[in-house]
Coordinates of C-alpha atoms (C1' of nucleotides) in Angstrom, one line a residue:
Chain A
X22 CA 27.5 58.3 0.7
X23 CA 26.8 61.9 0.2
X24 CA 25.1 63.3 -2.9
X25 CA 28.4 64.6 -4.2
X26 CA 30.2 61.3 -3.8
X27 CA 27.3 59.6 -5.5
X28 CA 27.4 62.0 -8.4
X29 CA 31.1 61.3 -8.7
X30 CA 30.5 57.6 -8.6
X31 CA 27.9 57.9 -11.3
X32 CA 30.1 59.9 -13.5
X33 CA 32.9 57.3 -13.1
X34 CA 30.7 54.3 -13.9
X35 CA 29.5 56.0 -17.0
X36 CA 33.0 56.1 -18.4
X37 CA 35.1 53.6 -16.7
X38 CA 36.2 50.1 -17.7
X39 CA 33.1 48.8 -15.9
X40 CA 31.2 49.7 -19.0
X41 CA 33.5 48.5 -21.7
X42 CA 34.3 45.2 -19.9
X43 CA 31.4 43.8 -21.7
X44 CA 32.6 44.9 -25.1
X45 CA 36.0 43.6 -24.6
X46 CA 37.1 40.3 -26.0
X47 CA 37.1 37.5 -23.4
X48 CA 40.3 35.5 -23.3
X49 CA 39.8 31.7 -23.9
X50 CA 40.8 30.9 -20.4
X51 CA 37.9 32.8 -18.9
X52 CA 35.5 31.3 -21.4
X53 CA 33.2 28.3 -20.9
X54 CA 35.1 26.5 -23.5
X55 CA 38.0 26.5 -21.1
X56 CA 35.9 24.3 -18.9
X57 CA 34.9 22.3 -21.9
X58 CA 38.4 21.5 -23.0
X59 CA 41.3 22.5 -20.8
X60 CA 40.8 21.7 -17.2
X61 CA 41.3 17.9 -17.1
X62 CA 44.7 18.1 -18.5
X63 CA 43.8 18.2 -22.2
X64 CA 47.0 18.6 -24.1
X65 CA 47.9 21.1 -26.8
X66 CA 47.1 18.9 -29.8
X67 CA 43.6 18.2 -28.5
X68 CA 43.0 21.9 -27.8
X69 CA 44.0 22.7 -31.3
X70 CA 41.6 20.2 -32.7
X71 CA 38.8 21.8 -30.8
X72 CA 39.9 25.2 -31.8
X73 CA 39.8 24.1 -35.4
X74 CA 36.1 23.3 -35.4
X75 CA 35.0 26.6 -33.8
X76 CA 33.8 29.4 -36.0
X77 CA 33.9 33.0 -35.0
X78 CA 30.9 34.9 -36.3
X79 CA 30.6 38.5 -37.1
X80 CA 29.4 40.5 -34.0
X81 CA 25.7 40.9 -33.5
X82 CA 24.2 44.3 -33.1
X83 CA 21.8 45.1 -30.4
X84 CA 18.4 43.4 -31.0
X85 CA 19.8 41.1 -33.7
X86 CA 18.9 37.5 -33.3
X87 CA 21.4 34.7 -33.0
X88 CA 18.7 32.2 -33.6
X89 CA 14.9 32.2 -33.7
X90 CA 12.3 29.9 -32.2
X91 CA 12.0 26.7 -34.2
X92 CA 15.2 27.3 -36.2
X93 CA 17.2 24.2 -36.9
X94 CA 19.7 23.2 -34.3
X95 CA 23.2 22.9 -35.7
X96 CA 25.6 24.4 -33.2
X97 CA 26.2 25.4 -29.6
X98 CA 27.2 29.0 -29.1
X99 CA 29.5 30.6 -26.6
X100 CA 29.3 34.3 -25.8
X101 CA 32.7 36.0 -26.3
X102 CA 31.7 39.5 -25.4
X103 CA 28.4 41.3 -24.9
X104 CA 25.3 39.6 -23.8
X105 CA 22.0 38.0 -25.0
X106 CA 18.6 37.0 -23.7
X107 CA 16.8 33.9 -24.6
X108 CA 13.0 33.9 -24.7
X109 CA 10.0 31.8 -25.7
X110 CA 6.6 32.9 -27.0
X111 CA 3.7 32.1 -24.7
X112 CA 0.1 31.3 -25.6
X113 CA -1.1 34.8 -25.0
X114 CA 1.3 36.2 -27.5
X115 CA 3.7 37.5 -24.8
X116 CA 7.3 36.5 -24.6
X117 CA 8.8 34.8 -21.6
X118 CA 12.5 35.5 -20.9
X119 CA 14.2 32.2 -20.0
X120 CA 17.7 33.4 -19.5
X121 CA 20.5 35.9 -19.8
X122 CA 23.9 34.9 -21.2
X123 CA 27.1 36.7 -20.3
X124 CA 30.6 36.3 -21.7
X125 CA 31.9 32.8 -21.5
X126 CA 28.4 31.2 -21.2
X127 CA 26.8 28.7 -23.5
X128 CA 23.6 28.8 -25.5
X129 CA 21.7 26.1 -27.4
X130 CA 22.0 23.1 -25.1
X131 CA 18.3 22.9 -24.8
X132 CA 17.9 22.4 -28.5
X133 CA 19.9 19.1 -28.9
X134 CA 16.9 17.0 -27.9
X135 CA 14.4 18.2 -30.5
X136 CA 16.9 19.3 -33.1
X137 CA 15.4 22.8 -33.1
X138 CA 15.6 25.8 -30.9
X139 CA 12.8 26.0 -28.4
X140 CA 13.6 29.6 -27.7
X141 CA 15.0 32.6 -29.5
X142 CA 18.2 34.4 -28.6
X143 CA 18.6 38.1 -29.1
X144 CA 21.6 40.3 -28.4
X145 CA 21.1 42.9 -25.7
X146 CA 24.1 44.9 -26.9
X147 CA 26.9 44.5 -29.5
X148 CA 27.8 40.9 -29.0
X149 CA 30.3 38.5 -30.5
X150 CA 29.9 34.8 -30.5
X151 CA 31.8 31.5 -31.1
X152 CA 29.9 28.9 -32.9
X153 CA 30.7 25.3 -32.2
X154 CA 29.0 23.1 -34.9
X155 CA 27.4 20.3 -33.0
X156 CA 28.1 17.5 -35.4
X157 CA 31.8 18.2 -35.3
X158 CA 31.7 18.5 -31.6
X159 CA 30.1 15.1 -31.2
X160 CA 32.6 13.5 -33.5
X161 CA 35.4 15.1 -31.6
X162 CA 34.1 13.9 -28.3
X163 CA 34.3 10.4 -29.7
X164 CA 38.0 11.0 -30.1
X165 CA 38.6 12.9 -26.9
X166 CA 37.0 11.3 -23.8
X167 CA 38.0 14.2 -21.7
X168 CA 36.1 16.5 -24.0
X169 CA 33.0 14.3 -23.8
X170 CA 33.2 14.3 -20.0
X171 CA 33.4 18.1 -20.0
X172 CA 30.4 18.4 -22.2
X173 CA 28.4 16.1 -20.0
X174 CA 29.5 18.1 -17.0
X175 CA 28.5 21.4 -18.5
X176 CA 25.1 20.0 -19.4
X177 CA 24.7 18.6 -16.0
X178 CA 25.6 22.0 -14.6
X179 CA 22.9 23.6 -16.7
X180 CA 20.3 21.2 -15.3
X181 CA 21.5 21.9 -11.8
X182 CA 21.4 25.6 -12.3
X183 CA 17.9 25.5 -13.8
X184 CA 16.8 23.6 -10.7
X185 CA 18.3 26.3 -8.5
X186 CA 16.3 28.9 -10.4
X187 CA 13.1 26.8 -10.1
X188 CA 13.5 27.0 -6.3
X189 CA 13.8 30.7 -6.5
X190 CA 10.8 31.2 -8.8
X191 CA 8.7 28.7 -6.9
X192 CA 9.1 30.0 -3.4
X193 CA 10.5 33.4 -3.0
X194 CA 9.2 36.9 -2.5
X195 CA 9.8 39.6 -5.0
X196 CA 12.7 41.1 -3.1
X197 CA 14.3 37.6 -2.6
X198 CA 14.0 37.0 -6.3
X199 CA 15.6 40.3 -7.3
X200 CA 18.3 39.9 -4.7
X201 CA 19.2 36.4 -5.8
X202 CA 19.2 37.6 -9.4
X203 CA 21.7 40.4 -8.7
X204 CA 23.9 38.1 -6.7
X205 CA 23.9 35.6 -9.5
X206 CA 24.9 38.2 -12.0
X207 CA 27.5 39.4 -9.6
X208 CA 28.9 35.9 -9.1
X209 CA 29.0 35.2 -12.8
X210 CA 31.0 38.4 -13.4
X211 CA 33.4 37.5 -10.6
X212 CA 34.0 34.0 -12.1
X213 CA 35.1 35.7 -15.3
X214 CA 37.5 38.0 -13.5
X215 CA 35.3 41.1 -13.5
X216 CA 34.2 43.1 -10.5
X217 CA 31.5 41.4 -8.5
X218 CA 30.5 44.6 -6.7
X219 CA 30.2 47.0 -9.6
X220 CA 28.7 46.0 -13.0
X221 CA 26.4 47.0 -15.8
X222 CA 23.1 45.3 -16.4
X223 CA 22.5 45.1 -20.1
X224 CA 18.9 44.0 -19.9
X225 CA 15.9 46.2 -19.3
X226 CA 13.8 46.3 -16.1
X227 CA 11.1 44.7 -18.2
X228 CA 13.3 41.8 -19.1
X229 CA 14.3 41.3 -15.5
X230 CA 10.7 41.4 -14.4
X231 CA 9.6 39.0 -17.1
X232 CA 12.5 36.7 -16.2
X233 CA 11.7 36.7 -12.5
X234 CA 8.0 36.3 -13.0
X235 CA 7.2 39.8 -11.5
X236 CA 5.6 43.0 -12.8
X237 CA 7.9 45.7 -13.9
X238 CA 6.5 48.0 -11.3
X239 CA 7.4 45.5 -8.6
X240 CA 11.0 45.2 -9.8
X241 CA 11.3 49.0 -10.0
X242 CA 10.0 49.3 -6.4
X243 CA 12.4 46.7 -5.2
X244 CA 15.3 48.5 -6.8
X245 CA 14.2 51.7 -5.0
X246 CA 13.8 49.9 -1.7
X247 CA 17.3 48.3 -1.9
X248 CA 18.7 51.7 -2.7
X249 CA 16.9 53.4 0.1
X250 CA 18.2 50.7 2.5
X251 CA 21.7 51.3 1.3
X252 CA 22.1 47.8 0.1
X253 CA 22.9 48.8 -3.5
X254 CA 23.5 51.8 -5.5
X255 CA 21.6 51.7 -8.8
X256 CA 22.1 54.4 -11.2
X257 CA 19.9 53.1 -14.0
X258 CA 21.8 50.0 -15.3
X259 CA 24.9 50.6 -13.4
X260 CA 24.8 48.6 -10.2
X261 CA 27.0 48.9 -7.1
X262 CA 26.6 46.2 -4.5
X263 CA 27.2 47.8 -1.0
X264 CA 26.0 45.1 1.4
X265 CA 26.4 41.6 0.0
X266 CA 25.6 39.9 3.3
X267 CA 22.3 41.7 3.5
X268 CA 21.5 40.7 0.0
X269 CA 22.2 37.0 0.8
X270 CA 19.9 37.3 3.8
X271 CA 17.2 38.7 1.7
X272 CA 17.7 36.1 -1.0
X273 CA 17.4 33.4 1.6
X274 CA 20.7 31.9 0.6
X275 CA 23.4 32.4 3.1
X276 CA 25.3 29.5 1.7
X277 CA 25.2 29.8 -2.0
X278 CA 26.0 32.4 -4.6
X279 CA 29.1 33.4 -2.7
X280 CA 31.8 30.9 -3.3
X281 CA 31.1 28.2 -5.9
X282 CA 33.0 24.9 -5.3
X283 CA 34.7 23.8 -8.5
X284 CA 36.1 25.4 -11.6
X285 CA 32.6 25.5 -13.2
X286 CA 31.4 28.7 -14.6
X287 CA 28.2 28.8 -16.6
X288 CA 24.7 29.8 -16.8
X289 CA 22.0 31.8 -15.5
X290 CA 20.0 32.6 -12.5
Chain B
X19 CA -22.1 12.7 -13.0
X20 CA -24.7 11.6 -10.4
X21 CA -23.8 10.8 -6.9
X22 CA -24.4 7.1 -7.6
X23 CA -22.1 7.1 -10.6
X24 CA -19.5 8.9 -8.6
X25 CA -19.7 6.3 -5.9
X26 CA -19.3 3.6 -8.4
X27 CA -16.4 5.3 -9.9
X28 CA -14.7 5.7 -6.6
X29 CA -15.2 2.1 -5.7
X30 CA -13.8 1.1 -9.1
X31 CA -10.6 3.3 -8.8
X32 CA -9.9 1.8 -5.4
X33 CA -9.6 -1.6 -6.8
X34 CA -8.9 -1.4 -10.4
X35 CA -5.6 -1.7 -12.3
X36 CA -5.3 2.1 -12.1
X37 CA -3.8 1.5 -8.7
X38 CA -1.4 -1.3 -9.4
X39 CA -0.2 0.1 -12.6
X40 CA 2.5 1.8 -10.5
X41 CA 3.6 -1.4 -8.9
X42 CA 3.9 -3.3 -12.1
X43 CA 7.2 -3.9 -13.7
X44 CA 7.8 -1.6 -16.7
X45 CA 9.0 -3.3 -19.8
X46 CA 12.3 -2.0 -21.2
X47 CA 10.6 -0.6 -24.3
X48 CA 8.5 1.8 -22.2
X49 CA 11.6 2.9 -20.2
X50 CA 13.8 5.9 -20.7
X51 CA 16.6 3.6 -21.4
X52 CA 14.7 2.7 -24.5
X53 CA 15.3 6.3 -25.6
X54 CA 18.8 6.0 -24.5
X55 CA 19.7 3.0 -26.5
X56 CA 17.2 1.6 -29.0
X57 CA 15.6 4.3 -31.1
X58 CA 18.4 5.2 -33.5
X59 CA 18.7 1.7 -34.8
X60 CA 21.0 0.4 -32.1
X61 CA 21.5 -3.3 -32.9
X62 CA 21.2 -6.3 -30.6
X63 CA 24.8 -6.6 -29.7
X64 CA 25.0 -3.0 -28.6
X65 CA 21.8 -3.3 -26.6
X66 CA 23.3 -6.3 -24.9
X67 CA 26.4 -4.4 -24.0
X68 CA 24.3 -1.7 -22.4
X69 CA 22.2 -4.2 -20.6
X70 CA 25.3 -5.8 -19.1
X71 CA 26.4 -2.7 -17.2
X72 CA 23.0 -2.0 -15.7
X73 CA 22.3 -3.2 -12.2
X74 CA 18.9 -4.0 -10.8
X75 CA 18.6 -3.0 -7.2
X76 CA 16.3 -4.4 -4.6
X77 CA 13.1 -2.4 -4.4
X78 CA 12.9 0.6 -2.1
X79 CA 10.1 0.8 0.5
X80 CA 8.1 3.9 0.9
X81 CA 10.2 6.7 2.5
X82 CA 13.5 4.9 1.8
X83 CA 16.2 7.0 0.1
X84 CA 17.8 6.2 -3.1
X85 CA 20.5 8.8 -2.4
X86 CA 21.0 11.6 0.0
X87 CA 22.1 15.2 -0.4
X88 CA 25.9 15.4 -0.9
X89 CA 26.3 11.7 -1.5
X90 CA 28.9 10.7 -4.1
X91 CA 27.7 10.5 -7.6
X92 CA 28.4 7.2 -9.2
X93 CA 25.4 6.3 -11.3
X94 CA 22.3 7.4 -13.1
X95 CA 19.1 5.8 -12.0
X96 CA 16.0 4.8 -13.9
X97 CA 12.7 4.2 -12.3
X98 CA 11.3 0.7 -13.2
X99 CA 8.2 0.9 -11.1
X100 CA 6.8 3.1 -8.3
X101 CA 7.8 6.7 -7.9
X102 CA 10.2 9.0 -6.1
X103 CA 10.5 12.7 -5.2
X104 CA 13.7 14.6 -5.2
X105 CA 14.2 17.5 -2.8
X106 CA 16.8 19.9 -1.5
X107 CA 17.2 21.4 1.9
X108 CA 16.7 25.2 2.0
X109 CA 18.4 27.6 4.4
X110 CA 15.4 27.8 6.8
X111 CA 15.6 24.1 7.4
X112 CA 12.7 23.3 5.1
X113 CA 12.8 21.0 2.2
X114 CA 12.1 22.0 -1.3
X115 CA 10.7 19.4 -3.7
X116 CA 12.4 19.7 -7.0
X117 CA 10.8 16.9 -8.9
X118 CA 8.7 13.7 -9.1
X119 CA 10.0 10.7 -11.0
X120 CA 7.7 8.2 -12.6
X121 CA 8.4 4.8 -14.2
X122 CA 10.8 5.1 -17.1
X123 CA 12.3 8.4 -15.9
X124 CA 15.9 9.3 -15.0
X125 CA 17.4 10.6 -11.8
X126 CA 20.9 11.9 -11.1
X127 CA 21.7 13.9 -14.2
X128 CA 22.1 17.0 -12.1
X129 CA 24.9 15.4 -10.1
X130 CA 27.4 14.8 -12.9
X131 CA 28.8 18.3 -12.8
X132 CA 29.8 18.4 -9.2
X133 CA 30.3 14.7 -8.6
X134 CA 27.8 14.6 -5.8
X135 CA 24.0 14.7 -5.5
X136 CA 22.7 18.2 -5.0
X137 CA 19.3 16.8 -3.9
X138 CA 18.0 13.7 -2.1
X139 CA 15.7 11.1 -3.7
X140 CA 13.0 9.4 -1.6
X141 CA 10.6 6.7 -2.6
X142 CA 6.9 7.7 -2.5
X143 CA 5.9 4.1 -2.5
X144 CA 7.5 0.7 -3.1
X145 CA 9.8 1.4 -6.0
X146 CA 12.3 -0.5 -8.1
X147 CA 15.2 1.0 -9.8
X148 CA 17.8 0.3 -12.4
X149 CA 21.2 1.6 -11.7
X150 CA 23.5 2.6 -14.5
X151 CA 27.1 3.1 -13.2
X152 CA 28.2 6.3 -14.8
X153 CA 31.8 5.5 -15.5
X154 CA 30.8 2.4 -17.4
X155 CA 28.2 4.4 -19.3
X156 CA 30.7 7.0 -20.3
X157 CA 33.1 4.3 -21.5
X158 CA 30.4 2.6 -23.4
X159 CA 29.4 5.9 -25.1
X160 CA 32.9 6.1 -26.5
X161 CA 32.3 2.8 -28.2
X162 CA 28.7 3.6 -29.3
X163 CA 28.2 7.0 -30.8
X164 CA 24.5 6.4 -31.0
X165 CA 24.4 5.9 -27.3
X166 CA 26.3 9.1 -26.7
X167 CA 24.0 10.9 -28.9
X168 CA 21.0 9.6 -27.0
X169 CA 22.5 10.6 -23.7
X170 CA 23.1 14.1 -24.9
X171 CA 19.5 14.2 -26.2
X172 CA 18.2 13.1 -22.8
X173 CA 20.2 15.7 -20.9
X174 CA 19.1 18.3 -23.4
X175 CA 15.5 17.3 -22.9
X176 CA 15.9 17.7 -19.2
X177 CA 17.2 21.2 -19.6
X178 CA 14.3 22.0 -21.9
X179 CA 11.8 20.6 -19.5
X180 CA 13.2 22.5 -16.6
X181 CA 12.9 25.6 -18.6
X182 CA 9.2 24.8 -19.3
X183 CA 8.7 24.4 -15.6
X184 CA 10.4 27.7 -14.9
X185 CA 7.9 29.4 -17.1
X186 CA 5.2 27.8 -15.1
X187 CA 6.5 28.8 -11.7
X188 CA 7.5 32.2 -12.8
X189 CA 4.3 33.4 -14.3
X190 CA 1.3 31.5 -13.5
X191 CA -1.6 31.6 -11.0
X192 CA -2.2 28.9 -8.5
X193 CA -4.9 27.2 -10.6
X194 CA -2.7 27.4 -13.7
X195 CA 0.1 25.7 -11.9
X196 CA -1.9 22.9 -10.5
X197 CA -3.6 22.4 -13.9
X198 CA -0.3 22.3 -15.7
X199 CA 1.0 19.9 -13.1
X200 CA -1.9 17.5 -13.5
X201 CA -1.6 17.7 -17.3
X202 CA 2.1 17.0 -17.1
X203 CA 1.5 13.9 -14.9
X204 CA -1.2 12.8 -17.3
X205 CA 1.0 13.1 -20.3
X206 CA 3.8 11.3 -18.7
X207 CA 1.5 8.4 -17.9
X208 CA 0.2 8.4 -21.4
X209 CA 3.7 8.3 -22.8
X210 CA 4.3 5.1 -20.9
X211 CA 1.2 3.5 -22.1
X212 CA -1.0 4.1 -19.1
X213 CA -4.3 5.9 -18.9
X214 CA -3.9 9.7 -19.3
X215 CA -7.4 10.4 -17.9
X216 CA -7.3 8.3 -14.8
X217 CA -4.4 7.9 -12.5
X218 CA -3.0 7.7 -9.0
X219 CA -1.0 10.5 -7.5
X220 CA 1.6 8.9 -5.2
X221 CA 2.7 12.3 -3.7
X222 CA 1.0 14.1 -0.9
X223 CA -0.8 17.5 -1.3
X224 CA 2.0 18.9 0.7
X225 CA 4.6 17.7 -1.8
X226 CA 2.6 19.1 -4.6
X227 CA 2.2 22.4 -2.9
X228 CA 5.9 22.5 -2.1
X229 CA 6.8 21.6 -5.6
X230 CA 4.5 24.3 -7.1
X231 CA 5.6 27.0 -4.7
X232 CA 2.1 27.2 -3.1
X233 CA 0.6 26.7 0.3
X234 CA -1.0 23.4 1.0
X235 CA -4.3 25.1 1.6
X236 CA -4.2 26.8 -1.8
X237 CA -3.6 23.5 -3.5
X238 CA -6.5 21.9 -1.6
X239 CA -8.8 24.7 -2.6
X240 CA -7.8 24.4 -6.2
X241 CA -8.6 20.7 -6.1
X242 CA -12.0 21.5 -4.7
X243 CA -12.6 24.2 -7.3
X244 CA -11.7 21.9 -10.2
X245 CA -14.0 19.3 -8.8
X246 CA -16.8 21.7 -8.3
X247 CA -16.4 22.9 -11.9
X248 CA -16.6 19.3 -13.1
X249 CA -13.1 19.5 -14.6
X250 CA -11.7 16.6 -12.6
X251 CA -12.9 14.0 -10.2
X252 CA -10.5 13.8 -7.3
X253 CA -11.1 11.1 -4.8
X254 CA -8.1 11.7 -2.6
X255 CA -5.2 10.6 -4.7
X256 CA -7.2 9.0 -7.5
X257 CA -7.6 11.5 -10.2
X258 CA -10.0 11.4 -13.1
X259 CA -9.6 14.1 -15.8
X260 CA -13.0 15.0 -17.2
X261 CA -12.3 18.1 -19.3
X262 CA -8.8 18.2 -20.6
X263 CA -9.5 21.2 -22.9
X264 CA -10.6 23.3 -19.9
X265 CA -7.5 22.3 -18.0
X266 CA -5.3 23.4 -20.9
X267 CA -7.1 26.7 -21.0
X268 CA -6.5 27.2 -17.3
X269 CA -2.9 26.1 -17.6
X270 CA -2.5 28.7 -20.3
X271 CA -1.0 26.2 -22.7
X272 CA -3.3 25.2 -25.5
X273 CA -0.4 24.0 -27.5
X274 CA 1.7 21.9 -25.2
X275 CA 1.2 19.0 -22.8
X276 CA -1.1 17.4 -25.4
X277 CA 0.8 15.8 -28.1
X278 CA 4.6 15.8 -27.8
X279 CA 6.5 15.7 -31.0
X280 CA 9.2 13.1 -30.9
X281 CA 9.8 9.8 -29.2
X282 CA 11.1 11.5 -26.1
X283 CA 9.8 10.7 -22.8
X284 CA 11.3 12.0 -19.6
X285 CA 11.1 14.2 -16.7
X286 CA 9.1 16.3 -14.6
X287 CA 6.7 19.1 -14.4
Chain C
dT13 C1' -10.2 -2.4 17.3
dA14 C1' -9.2 1.8 19.4
dA15 C1' -6.2 5.4 20.1
dA16 C1' -2.9 8.3 18.3
dT17 C1' -1.0 10.6 14.5
dA18 C1' -0.8 12.5 10.1
dA19 C1' -3.0 14.4 6.0
dG20 C1' -6.4 17.0 4.0
dT21 C1' -10.2 20.5 4.0
dT22 C1' -12.5 24.9 5.0
dG23 C1' -13.2 29.7 6.7
dA24 C1' -11.6 34.3 8.2
dT25 C1' -8.1 37.5 7.8
dA26 C1' -3.8 39.8 6.5
dA27 C1' 0.0 40.6 3.5
dA28 C1' 2.1 40.7 -1.0
dT29 C1' 2.0 41.7 -5.6
dG30 C1' -0.5 42.8 -9.9
dT31 C1' -3.1 46.3 -12.4
dC32 C1' -4.2 50.9 -14.0
dA33 C1' -3.0 55.6 -14.5
dA34 C1' 0.0 59.5 -14.3
dT35 C1' 4.5 61.3 -14.6
dT36 C1' 9.4 61.6 -15.2
dT37 C1' 13.5 60.3 -17.3
dT38 C1' 16.2 58.4 -20.9
dA39 C1' 17.0 56.9 -25.6
dT40 C1' 16.2 57.3 -30.5
dA41 C1' 15.2 59.5 -34.9
dC42 C1' 14.7 63.2 -37.8
Chain D
dG12 C1' 19.3 69.8 -31.1
dT13 C1' 14.6 69.1 -30.9
dA14 C1' 10.8 66.0 -31.3
dT15 C1' 9.1 61.6 -30.5
dA16 C1' 9.0 57.3 -28.6
dA17 C1' 10.4 54.1 -25.1
dA18 C1' 11.7 52.9 -20.4
dA19 C1' 11.4 53.6 -15.7
dT20 C1' 9.3 55.3 -11.6
dT21 C1' 5.6 56.3 -8.3
dG22 C1' 0.9 56.2 -6.3
dA23 C1' -3.8 54.3 -5.6
dC24 C1' -6.4 50.4 -5.6
dA25 C1' -7.9 45.5 -6.5
dT26 C1' -6.8 40.7 -6.5
dT27 C1' -4.5 36.7 -5.2
dT28 C1' -2.5 33.9 -2.1
dA29 C1' -0.4 33.0 2.5
dT30 C1' -1.2 32.5 7.2
dC31 C1' -3.6 31.0 11.3
dA32 C1' -7.0 28.3 13.4
dA33 C1' -10.6 24.9 13.6
dC34 C1' -12.1 20.7 12.1
dT35 C1' -12.7 16.3 9.4
dT36 C1' -11.0 12.3 7.4
dA37 C1' -7.5 8.8 6.7
dT38 C1' -3.6 6.1 8.2
dT39 C1' -0.7 4.0 11.4
dT40 C1' 0.4 1.9 15.7
dA41 C1' -0.3 -0.4 19.9

DNA sequence: TAAATAAGTTGATAAATGTCAATTTTATAC
DNA sequence: GTATAAAATTGACATTTATCAACTTATTTA
């Protein structure tokens, strides 16, 4: 890619739909709730019942909280558009980012057990949310076995995905972590019908570093290295993935993060 | 501690009940299923119903598998006595240990989503297991809202615990990881009514290192260091925790792994 | 019981990543 | 629009941990 082409690309990504994809409403069929209600032949009436208990909240502005640490658990949330990060305070007064949540993904499943949120959720940009009051949901699952099954599946998926991430954090080098992170984001966009090669990272380098257990400087250097090697083009938060195969090699995962088996979407490297 | 006292202690731990605690049957009230059925005032009839669907399997010998990677998911398992590790194969042909499972803890929750086990489970010693066929359990939860609630709580707890571990793996130094690991094991024994200061580690140093994302040598050195500093006494797999406060400091978690809020037990640093 | 194998420990060295500091670029506020 | 603050990048250096190799101690098998 020449400098001119690059400049043109940069200009394009600044304006194009790549950007406002994240501020666009997500249709229900691309949403996690789709997995939660539709797939196993749930019929119209049941879907309507589910729809009835869901509340649409006013959009959050950037840096607004959806919930705080320790706040009472009362609902599960689904991202309609925009994105959030979840984070916990650590002993030394720092915060530890525990996840990023893109359109169609759930938040709050980790709070059911204790009845209060173990982490806080903050919008990374203008973000709109569906709220699913948990008590109502629980009642409804009693009525609708399919819904219950879906809920269990989603929670299981979350456990599974967390374990995948543990593998990553436990073993890998800095470049493997970042590569796996980008592939994960890419896959999640793809699963929602967006481009998997060209997307916008709403979180800061700092958040990424924190999440991956690395220093900001290391993350920055890895971005630079990937760019130098021609594997990605990173114009600030706009990412273009040039060589997916190479990234899979680096991430040490030739098998996964490419095609995911079932109709599951969800969650968070 | 003098050399003589140490020798006496070592002799004692070799014989005492510390060892056979793990081979003793765990009463139902110390078991995870207790959380799953009893706590929210489930009555005798309901408990009986649950008890009826549970199958007790013959004990596994050391190194026998409870399930293999990719095997069909049909049941959740509870450890009655003994212990297991779960692990996944990685691209480079290695295995990655994803968890250790002590008496009263669950296995298999990560398999619900895909319908097959993403990891294998292998006994670390002679181990007996309760099998809870999942289909039956799901049906039963339709009948017993309390049971459903408990199941959701347990799964949520698993998600929460995994996230705790992610923090550990993502951020901490080698000594913080090992310290947190030992504290976690300690707490889990305590929650089951065993000693929290004196216990037997059924897993190898290799497994620990693998699990914590460290080299065996590093783990070995950390054990040595802790011992030199008088924080623990480690006679091979017999561990005596001398200075819990110091370990919490090292682990960077003065708050957690000491007293856990609710009646939850479960799961796995 | 001895031999063979596996697990664990220790030391020396190299590689990876964190830390500190300086600088540039971008975003925000007035 | 300019000033100010925040975020990102880059370089130099220190620290941590992995790797390789040798060796010791347990455990298993014949």
